[in-house]
Coordinates of C-alpha atoms in Angstrom, one line a residue:
Chain R
G1 CA 0.0 0.0 0.0
I2 CA 1.0 3.5 -0.2
Q3 CA 2.8 5.3 2.5
V4 CA 3.1 8.8 3.4
E5 CA 6.1 10.2 5.2
Q6 CA 6.3 13.9 6.4
S7 CA 9.3 15.9 7.7
P8 CA 10.3 17.4 9.9
P9 CA 8.2 16.0 12.6
D10 CA 8.4 19.1 14.8
L11 CA 9.2 22.8 13.8
I12 CA 9.5 25.9 16.0
L13 CA 9.5 29.2 14.4
Q14 CA 9.6 32.8 15.3
E15 CA 6.6 34.9 14.2
G16 CA 7.3 36.3 10.7
A17 CA 9.6 33.4 9.6
N18 CA 9.0 31.3 6.6
S19 CA 9.0 27.4 6.5
T20 CA 8.9 24.4 4.1
L21 CA 7.1 21.2 5.0
R22 CA 7.8 18.0 3.0
C23 CA 5.5 15.0 2.1
N24 CA 6.9 12.0 0.4
F25 CA 4.5 9.3 -0.8
S26 CA 5.5 5.8 -1.9
D27 CA 3.0 5.1 -4.7
S28 CA 0.9 7.0 -7.2
V29 CA -1.7 9.0 -5.7
N30 CA -4.3 11.1 -7.5
N31 CA -5.8 12.8 -4.4
L32 CA -3.0 14.6 -2.4
Q33 CA -4.2 17.0 0.1
W34 CA -2.8 19.1 2.9
F35 CA -4.7 19.7 6.2
H36 CA -4.2 21.8 9.2
Q37 CA -5.3 20.4 12.6
N38 CA -6.2 23.0 15.1
P39 CA -5.6 22.6 18.9
W40 CA -9.2 21.4 19.2
G41 CA -8.7 18.6 16.9
Q42 CA -10.6 19.8 13.8
L43 CA -8.9 19.1 10.4
I44 CA -9.2 21.9 7.9
N45 CA -8.6 21.5 4.2
L46 CA -5.7 23.6 2.8
F47 CA -5.1 22.3 -0.6
Y48 CA -6.1 19.6 -2.9
I49 CA -3.0 19.4 -5.0
P50 CA -2.4 16.2 -7.0
S51 CA 0.0 18.1 -9.1
G52 CA 1.3 21.5 -9.8
T53 CA 1.3 24.6 -7.6
K54 CA -1.5 26.3 -5.7
Q55 CA -1.3 29.5 -3.5
N56 CA -3.7 30.8 -1.0
G57 CA -2.7 33.8 0.9
R58 CA 0.6 33.2 2.9
L59 CA 0.3 29.5 2.1
S60 CA 1.3 27.7 -1.0
A61 CA 1.8 24.1 -2.2
T62 CA 3.7 22.2 -4.9
T63 CA 3.3 18.6 -5.9
V64 CA 5.7 16.9 -8.2
A65 CA 3.8 13.6 -8.7
T66 CA 6.5 12.1 -11.0
E67 CA 8.9 12.4 -8.1
R68 CA 6.4 11.5 -5.5
Y69 CA 6.6 14.5 -3.1
S70 CA 4.9 17.6 -2.1
L71 CA 5.8 20.7 -0.3
L72 CA 3.8 23.1 1.7
Y73 CA 5.2 26.6 2.1
I74 CA 4.3 28.9 4.9
S75 CA 5.5 32.6 4.6
S76 CA 5.5 35.4 7.2
S77 CA 4.2 32.9 9.8
Q78 CA 1.7 33.9 12.5
T79 CA 1.0 32.4 15.9
T80 CA -2.4 31.3 14.5
D81 CA -0.4 29.0 12.1
S82 CA 0.5 26.8 15.0
G83 CA -0.9 23.2 15.0
V84 CA -0.2 20.0 13.2
Y85 CA 0.0 19.8 9.4
F86 CA -1.0 16.6 7.7
C87 CA -0.6 15.5 3.9
A88 CA -2.7 12.6 2.9
G89 CA -3.2 10.7 -0.3
A90 CA -5.5 8.0 -1.6
Y91 CA -5.2 5.2 -4.2
N92 CA -8.1 6.4 -6.0
Q93 CA -10.3 9.4 -6.4
G94 CA -11.6 10.3 -3.0
G95 CA -12.1 7.2 -0.8
K96 CA -9.6 6.1 1.8
L97 CA -7.1 8.7 2.7
I98 CA -3.7 7.7 4.0
F99 CA -2.2 10.3 6.3
G100 CA 1.3 11.0 7.2
Q101 CA 2.5 11.4 10.8
G102 CA 2.2 15.2 10.7
T103 CA 4.5 18.1 11.2
E104 CA 3.8 19.9 14.4
L105 CA 4.4 23.6 13.9
S106 CA 4.8 25.9 16.9
V107 CA 5.0 29.7 16.0
K108 CA 6.4 32.0 18.8
P109 CA 5.5 35.6 19.2
Chain O
D1 CA -25.0 26.1 6.4
A2 CA -23.9 23.7 9.2
G3 CA -20.6 21.8 8.8
V4 CA -20.0 18.3 9.7
T5 CA -21.5 17.7 13.1
Q6 CA -20.4 15.0 15.6
S7 CA -21.7 13.9 19.0
P8 CA -20.8 13.4 21.7
T9 CA -17.7 15.8 21.7
H10 CA -16.1 14.1 24.8
L11 CA -16.9 10.9 26.6
I12 CA -15.3 8.5 29.0
K13 CA -16.1 4.8 29.0
T14 CA -14.9 1.8 30.9
R15 CA -13.1 -1.2 29.4
G16 CA -15.5 -3.7 28.0
Q17 CA -18.4 -1.2 27.4
H18 CA -19.8 -0.2 24.2
V19 CA -19.9 3.2 22.5
T20 CA -21.9 4.8 19.8
L21 CA -20.6 7.9 17.9
R22 CA -22.8 10.0 15.6
C23 CA -22.1 12.2 12.6
S24 CA -24.3 14.3 10.5
P25 CA -22.6 15.2 7.1
I26 CA -22.9 18.6 5.3
S27 CA -26.3 19.0 3.5
G28 CA -26.1 17.5 0.2
H29 CA -23.1 15.2 0.8
K30 CA -23.9 11.5 0.7
S31 CA -20.6 9.9 1.6
V32 CA -19.4 9.6 5.2
S33 CA -16.0 8.3 6.4
W34 CA -14.8 7.6 9.8
Y35 CA -11.2 8.0 11.1
Q36 CA -9.4 7.1 14.2
Q37 CA -6.5 9.3 15.5
V38 CA -4.4 8.1 18.4
L39 CA -2.5 10.8 20.1
G40 CA 0.7 11.8 18.3
Q41 CA -0.3 10.0 15.1
G42 CA -2.2 10.7 11.8
P43 CA -5.7 9.7 11.3
Q44 CA -6.4 6.2 10.2
F45 CA -9.2 5.2 7.9
I46 CA -11.9 3.0 9.5
F47 CA -15.0 3.0 7.2
Q48 CA -16.5 4.8 4.3
Y49 CA -20.3 4.7 3.6
Y50 CA -22.2 5.9 0.5
E51 CA -25.9 5.6 -0.2
K52 CA -26.1 3.5 3.0
E53 CA -23.8 1.0 1.7
E54 CA -20.2 0.3 3.0
R55 CA -17.7 1.3 0.4
G56 CA -14.5 0.7 2.2
R57 CA -13.1 -0.7 5.4
G58 CA -9.7 -0.2 7.1
N59 CA -7.7 -2.6 9.1
F60 CA -9.7 -2.6 12.3
P61 CA -11.2 -5.5 14.2
D62 CA -14.8 -6.6 14.0
R63 CA -15.5 -4.9 17.2
F64 CA -15.9 -1.7 15.0
S65 CA -19.1 -1.4 13.0
A66 CA -20.9 1.5 11.4
R67 CA -24.0 2.2 9.4
Q68 CA -25.5 5.0 7.4
F69 CA -29.1 6.2 7.6
P70 CA -31.5 7.3 4.8
N71 CA -30.7 10.9 5.8
Y72 CA -27.0 10.2 5.2
S73 CA -26.2 10.6 8.9
S74 CA -24.0 7.8 10.3
E75 CA -23.1 5.9 13.5
L76 CA -19.9 4.2 14.4
N77 CA -20.1 1.7 17.1
V78 CA -17.3 0.1 19.0
N79 CA -17.8 -3.0 21.2
A80 CA -15.8 -4.5 24.0
L81 CA -13.8 -1.2 24.4
L82 CA -10.1 -1.7 25.1
L83 CA -7.7 1.0 26.5
G84 CA -6.1 1.3 23.1
D85 CA -9.4 2.4 21.6
S86 CA -8.8 5.9 23.3
A87 CA -8.6 8.3 20.5
L88 CA -10.0 11.1 18.6
Y89 CA -12.7 9.8 16.2
L90 CA -13.2 11.9 13.1
C91 CA -16.1 11.9 10.7
A92 CA -15.5 13.2 7.1
S93 CA -18.2 14.3 4.7
S94 CA -18.0 14.4 0.9
P95 CA -20.5 14.7 -1.8
D96 CA -19.6 11.2 -3.2
P97 CA -16.8 8.7 -2.7
S98 CA -14.8 9.9 -5.6
S99 CA -14.9 13.6 -4.6
A100 CA -11.8 15.3 -3.5
T101 CA -13.8 17.7 -1.6
I102 CA -13.8 16.4 1.9
Y103 CA -14.7 18.1 5.2
F104 CA -14.0 16.8 8.7
G105 CA -16.0 17.4 11.9
E106 CA -14.5 18.4 15.0
G107 CA -14.4 14.8 16.4
S108 CA -15.3 12.8 19.4
W109 CA -12.7 12.3 22.1
L110 CA -13.1 8.9 23.6
T111 CA -11.3 7.9 26.8
V112 CA -11.4 4.4 27.8
V113 CA -10.4 3.8 31.5

């Protein structure tokens, strides 16, 4: 089955700093997504990005499907960016999502 | 419009007991999936339901079961609770099983003592 690995596992930033989170996946996926889990446990969709690059405000993501990795960029980080970031992929459209172990981000004021 | 709603939000059960968790999807969404998230790990897929039929099952024992109702809401049942079942249980809603549009509820925190 597909495996999803994320790095780094933990990241501490000073407010205003930039960061890059990485997701490697072991097999072809056609539903690569990034999520942010807030301290209360809710998972929020950030990007659906099976390939290419997307941007949403200070966040952007790039997936290179042929090389089986995806990157999430956070620029000018804010304390509200703190939480755990997950990438997840699926074998088929929708369906069972396989999550990575997450990157726990802490942004200090 | 309401998002994905789950109940209860928190509960404590004793080993050996049974628990039922409930989920109401976003209006118009017909597919519901359940995930278990143990502390410090990513969510793990348990079930997916669509139009009241099971469309997928993760690697969980038969103590875990689920069903979907005609109004597309869903229940997750866990029998003979073990300490290791303590986790955040997440429900996800999507228009159909093939949709990449997926929304999660806030989860039900289960503690087994």
